């Protein structure tokens, strides 16, 4: 019922020529033939999005930005609005990535407003949640993730018609080379699915829950074998065409 989704978060990496090279390599690969079985979403740096889109436009990939502001318009130097993302035909936008939360002070309240603003222009939010190592060691993983999800869902009407993606990204696994084990990830994904069911059975059944945190073409298969892992949000691995293609091919099978 749920179509898998693999997303590449390029973060603030590369330059114009490497972005063009990577987008071209993905477009000229097996990936365009996979999109009937797996949604593929690229999150390049916002400044390169137009150029990347001009390359991948025919490949049936989706794309998005890594962050937006929640206000519609105004004197917010350096920010981009959800409507601007929509103008560039972004299908998805990341919200609440742990780097936004920890490095830029993004609060749970900010994530609520960003999710609401994106939904109002029909851009699908990819809500990122996850515990720190201290929270995991203290046995607070499920409680922390539940809190991050409930605070957003409680603010939204009509869960049956909610179109959102959730990315579980343990903070200690992001960019560290240390991946959650399949059991650790599945425990949290199952718990997220249960939380969603509390809002709506349909929401629980249809919502893609991605895993993120040092995913690569080696560990993707064993993680994807878990029943509640519907795809991946890859960071470092999405910067290497062969790795990203390898992850997508794993998910397709
Ligand atoms: P990583 O990043 O794959 O490099 O760990 C994932 C993310 O931050 O989305």
Coordinates of C-alpha atoms and ligand atoms in Angstrom, one line a residue:
X1 CA 0.0 0.0 0.0
X2 CA 2.8 2.4 0.8
X3 CA 5.1 3.3 -2.1
X4 CA 8.7 3.4 -0.8
X5 CA 10.5 6.7 -0.9
X6 CA 14.2 7.4 -1.0
X7 CA 15.4 11.0 -0.4
X8 CA 18.8 12.5 -0.7
X9 CA 19.6 15.4 1.6
X10 CA 22.7 17.1 0.0
X11 CA 22.9 19.5 2.9
X12 CA 25.4 22.4 2.3
X13 CA 27.8 20.4 0.2
X14 CA 29.4 20.6 -3.2
X15 CA 29.5 23.4 -5.7
X16 CA 27.6 24.2 -8.8
X17 CA 29.6 21.9 -11.0
X18 CA 29.4 19.0 -8.6
X19 CA 25.7 19.5 -8.3
X20 CA 25.3 19.4 -12.1
X21 CA 27.5 16.3 -12.2
X22 CA 25.6 14.5 -9.5
X23 CA 22.1 15.4 -11.0
X24 CA 23.3 14.3 -14.4
X25 CA 24.7 11.0 -13.1
X26 CA 21.4 10.2 -11.4
X27 CA 19.3 11.1 -14.4
X28 CA 21.4 9.0 -16.7
X29 CA 21.3 6.0 -14.4
X30 CA 18.8 3.2 -13.7
X31 CA 16.9 5.5 -11.4
X32 CA 14.3 7.0 -13.8
X33 CA 13.2 3.4 -14.5
X34 CA 12.7 2.8 -10.8
X35 CA 10.3 5.6 -10.1
X36 CA 7.2 3.5 -10.8
X37 CA 8.1 1.4 -7.7
X38 CA 10.0 3.9 -5.5
X39 CA 9.6 7.7 -5.1
X40 CA 13.0 9.4 -5.5
X41 CA 13.3 12.9 -4.0
X42 CA 16.4 15.2 -4.1
X43 CA 17.0 18.0 -1.6
X44 CA 19.9 20.0 -3.1
X45 CA 21.0 23.3 -1.7
X46 CA 18.3 25.8 -2.4
X47 CA 20.6 28.0 -4.5
X48 CA 21.2 25.1 -6.9
X49 CA 17.7 23.8 -7.1
X50 CA 16.7 25.5 -10.3
X51 CA 19.8 24.2 -12.1
X52 CA 19.3 20.7 -10.7
X53 CA 15.7 20.7 -11.7
X54 CA 16.6 21.7 -15.2
X55 CA 18.6 18.5 -15.4
X56 CA 16.3 16.0 -13.7
X57 CA 13.0 17.4 -14.9
X58 CA 12.4 14.6 -17.3
X59 CA 13.5 11.9 -15.0
X60 CA 10.3 11.7 -12.9
X61 CA 12.2 12.4 -9.7
X62 CA 10.7 14.7 -7.1
X63 CA 12.6 17.5 -5.4
X64 CA 12.4 19.9 -2.5
X65 CA 14.2 22.3 -0.2
X66 CA 15.9 21.5 3.1
X67 CA 14.2 24.2 5.0
X68 CA 11.6 27.0 4.7
X69 CA 10.4 29.8 6.9
X70 CA 6.8 29.6 8.2
X71 CA 5.8 33.1 7.3
X72 CA 4.2 33.8 3.9
X73 CA 6.1 36.9 3.0
X74 CA 8.1 39.8 4.5
X75 CA 11.3 41.1 5.9
X76 CA 13.0 37.8 6.8
X77 CA 16.4 38.2 5.3
X78 CA 17.9 35.0 4.1
X79 CA 14.7 32.9 4.3
X80 CA 12.6 31.2 1.7
X81 CA 8.8 30.8 2.0
X82 CA 6.7 27.7 1.4
X83 CA 5.1 29.4 -1.5
X84 CA 8.5 29.9 -3.1
X85 CA 9.2 26.2 -2.7
X86 CA 5.8 25.6 -4.4
X87 CA 6.8 27.9 -7.2
X88 CA 9.7 25.7 -7.9
X89 CA 7.4 22.7 -7.9
X90 CA 8.9 21.3 -4.8
X91 CA 6.8 18.2 -3.8
X92 CA 8.4 17.9 -0.4
X93 CA 10.3 20.0 2.1
X94 CA 12.4 18.9 5.1
X95 CA 11.2 20.1 8.5
X96 CA 12.8 19.9 11.8
X97 CA 16.0 18.2 10.7
X98 CA 18.2 17.7 13.8
X99 CA 20.8 20.1 12.4
X100 CA 18.1 22.7 12.2
X101 CA 17.1 22.0 15.7
X102 CA 20.5 21.8 17.3
X103 CA 22.6 24.3 15.2
X104 CA 19.9 26.9 14.4
X105 CA 17.7 26.7 17.4
X106 CA 14.6 25.4 15.6
X107 CA 12.0 24.6 18.2
X108 CA 9.1 22.2 18.2
X109 CA 6.9 25.2 17.9
X110 CA 8.7 26.2 14.7
X111 CA 8.2 22.8 13.3
X112 CA 4.5 23.0 13.9
X113 CA 4.2 26.3 12.0
X114 CA 6.4 25.1 9.2
X115 CA 4.4 22.0 8.7
X116 CA 1.1 24.0 8.7
X117 CA 2.6 26.5 6.3
X118 CA 3.7 23.8 3.9
X119 CA 0.5 21.9 4.0
X120 CA -1.4 25.2 3.2
X121 CA 0.5 25.3 -0.2
X122 CA 0.3 21.6 -0.8
X123 CA 4.0 20.8 -0.2
X124 CA 4.5 17.6 1.7
X125 CA 6.5 18.1 4.9
X126 CA 9.1 15.5 5.7
X127 CA 9.0 15.8 9.5
X128 CA 12.4 14.7 11.0
X129 CA 12.4 13.4 14.5
X130 CA 14.9 11.5 16.6
X131 CA 16.6 11.2 20.0
X132 CA 20.1 12.3 21.1
X133 CA 22.5 9.7 22.4
X134 CA 21.9 11.0 26.0
X135 CA 18.1 10.5 25.5
X136 CA 18.7 6.9 24.2
X137 CA 21.0 6.1 27.0
X138 CA 18.4 7.4 29.5
X139 CA 15.7 5.2 28.0
X140 CA 13.8 8.2 26.6
X141 CA 13.9 7.4 22.9
X142 CA 10.3 6.5 22.4
X143 CA 9.0 9.3 24.6
X144 CA 11.1 11.9 22.8
X145 CA 10.0 10.8 19.4
X146 CA 6.4 10.6 20.5
X147 CA 6.6 14.1 21.9
X148 CA 8.1 15.5 18.6
X149 CA 5.4 13.9 16.6
X150 CA 2.4 14.6 18.8
X151 CA 3.2 18.3 19.2
X152 CA 2.8 18.6 15.4
X153 CA -0.1 16.3 14.8
X154 CA -2.1 17.7 17.7
X155 CA -2.0 21.1 15.8
X156 CA -3.4 19.7 12.6
X157 CA -7.0 19.0 11.6
X158 CA -8.4 16.1 9.7
X159 CA -5.7 13.3 10.1
X160 CA -7.4 11.2 7.5
X161 CA -6.5 13.7 4.8
X162 CA -3.0 14.6 6.2
X163 CA -0.2 14.1 3.6
X164 CA 3.0 14.0 5.5
X165 CA 6.2 11.9 5.6
X166 CA 8.0 11.1 8.9
X167 CA 11.8 10.6 9.0
X168 CA 13.1 8.9 12.1
X169 CA 16.7 10.0 12.4
X170 CA 18.5 9.2 15.6
X171 CA 20.8 12.2 16.1
X172 CA 23.7 9.9 17.1
X173 CA 23.5 8.2 13.8
X174 CA 23.5 11.2 11.6
X175 CA 26.9 11.6 9.8
X176 CA 28.6 9.4 12.3
X177 CA 28.8 6.2 10.4
X178 CA 27.0 4.6 13.2
X179 CA 23.6 3.3 12.0
X180 CA 20.7 2.1 14.2
X181 CA 20.4 -1.6 14.1
X182 CA 17.4 -2.9 12.3
X183 CA 15.8 -3.8 15.6
X184 CA 16.4 -0.4 17.1
X185 CA 15.0 1.3 14.0
X186 CA 12.0 -1.0 13.7
X187 CA 11.1 -0.5 17.4
X188 CA 10.9 3.3 16.9
X189 CA 9.1 2.9 13.5
X190 CA 6.5 0.6 15.0
X191 CA 6.0 3.0 17.8
X192 CA 5.5 5.9 15.3
X193 CA 3.0 3.8 13.4
X194 CA 1.1 3.2 16.6
X195 CA 1.1 6.9 17.4
X196 CA -0.3 7.7 14.0
X197 CA -3.0 5.0 14.4
X198 CA -4.2 6.9 17.5
X199 CA -5.0 9.8 15.2
X200 CA -6.4 7.8 12.3
X201 CA -6.1 4.2 10.9
X202 CA -5.8 5.6 7.4
X203 CA -3.0 8.0 8.4
X204 CA -1.1 5.1 10.0
X205 CA -1.6 2.9 7.0
X206 CA -0.6 5.4 4.4
X207 CA 2.2 7.5 6.0
X208 CA 5.7 6.7 4.8
X209 CA 8.1 6.4 7.8
X210 CA 11.7 6.8 6.6
X211 CA 14.9 5.9 8.4
X212 CA 17.9 8.3 8.3
X213 CA 21.3 8.2 9.9
X214 CA 24.4 6.8 8.1
X215 CA 22.4 4.8 5.5
X216 CA 24.4 3.4 2.7
X217 CA 24.1 0.8 0.0
X218 CA 25.4 -1.9 2.4
X219 CA 23.0 -1.4 5.3
X220 CA 20.0 -0.3 3.3
X221 CA 18.7 -3.9 2.5
X222 CA 18.6 -5.1 6.1
X223 CA 16.9 -2.0 7.3
X224 CA 14.4 -2.0 4.5
X225 CA 13.5 -5.6 5.4
X226 CA 11.8 -4.2 8.5
X227 CA 8.0 -4.0 8.0
X228 CA 7.7 -0.4 9.1
X229 CA 10.7 1.1 7.3
X230 CA 9.3 2.6 4.1
X231 CA 12.5 4.1 2.7
X232 CA 15.3 6.3 3.6
X233 CA 16.5 9.9 4.1
X234 CA 20.2 9.7 3.1
X235 CA 22.7 12.4 3.7
X236 CA 26.4 11.6 3.0
X237 CA 25.5 8.6 0.8
X238 CA 23.3 10.8 -1.4
X239 CA 26.3 12.8 -2.5
X240 CA 27.8 9.8 -4.3
X241 CA 25.8 8.7 -7.3
X242 CA 26.7 5.0 -7.0
X243 CA 25.7 4.9 -3.3
X244 CA 22.4 6.7 -3.8
X245 CA 21.5 4.5 -6.8
X246 CA 22.5 1.4 -4.8
X247 CA 20.1 2.5 -1.9
X248 CA 17.3 3.1 -4.4
X249 CA 17.8 -0.3 -6.1
X250 CA 17.7 -2.0 -2.7
X251 CA 14.4 -0.4 -1.9
X252 CA 12.9 -1.3 -5.2
X253 CA 13.5 -5.0 -4.7
Ligands
LIG1 P1 23.7 10.9 7.0 O1 22.6 12.1 7.1 O2 23.1 9.9 6.0 O3 24.9 11.6 6.5 O4 23.9 10.3 8.3 C1 21.3 11.8 7.2 C2 20.5 13.1 7.4 O5 21.0 14.0 8.1 O6 19.4 13.3 6.8

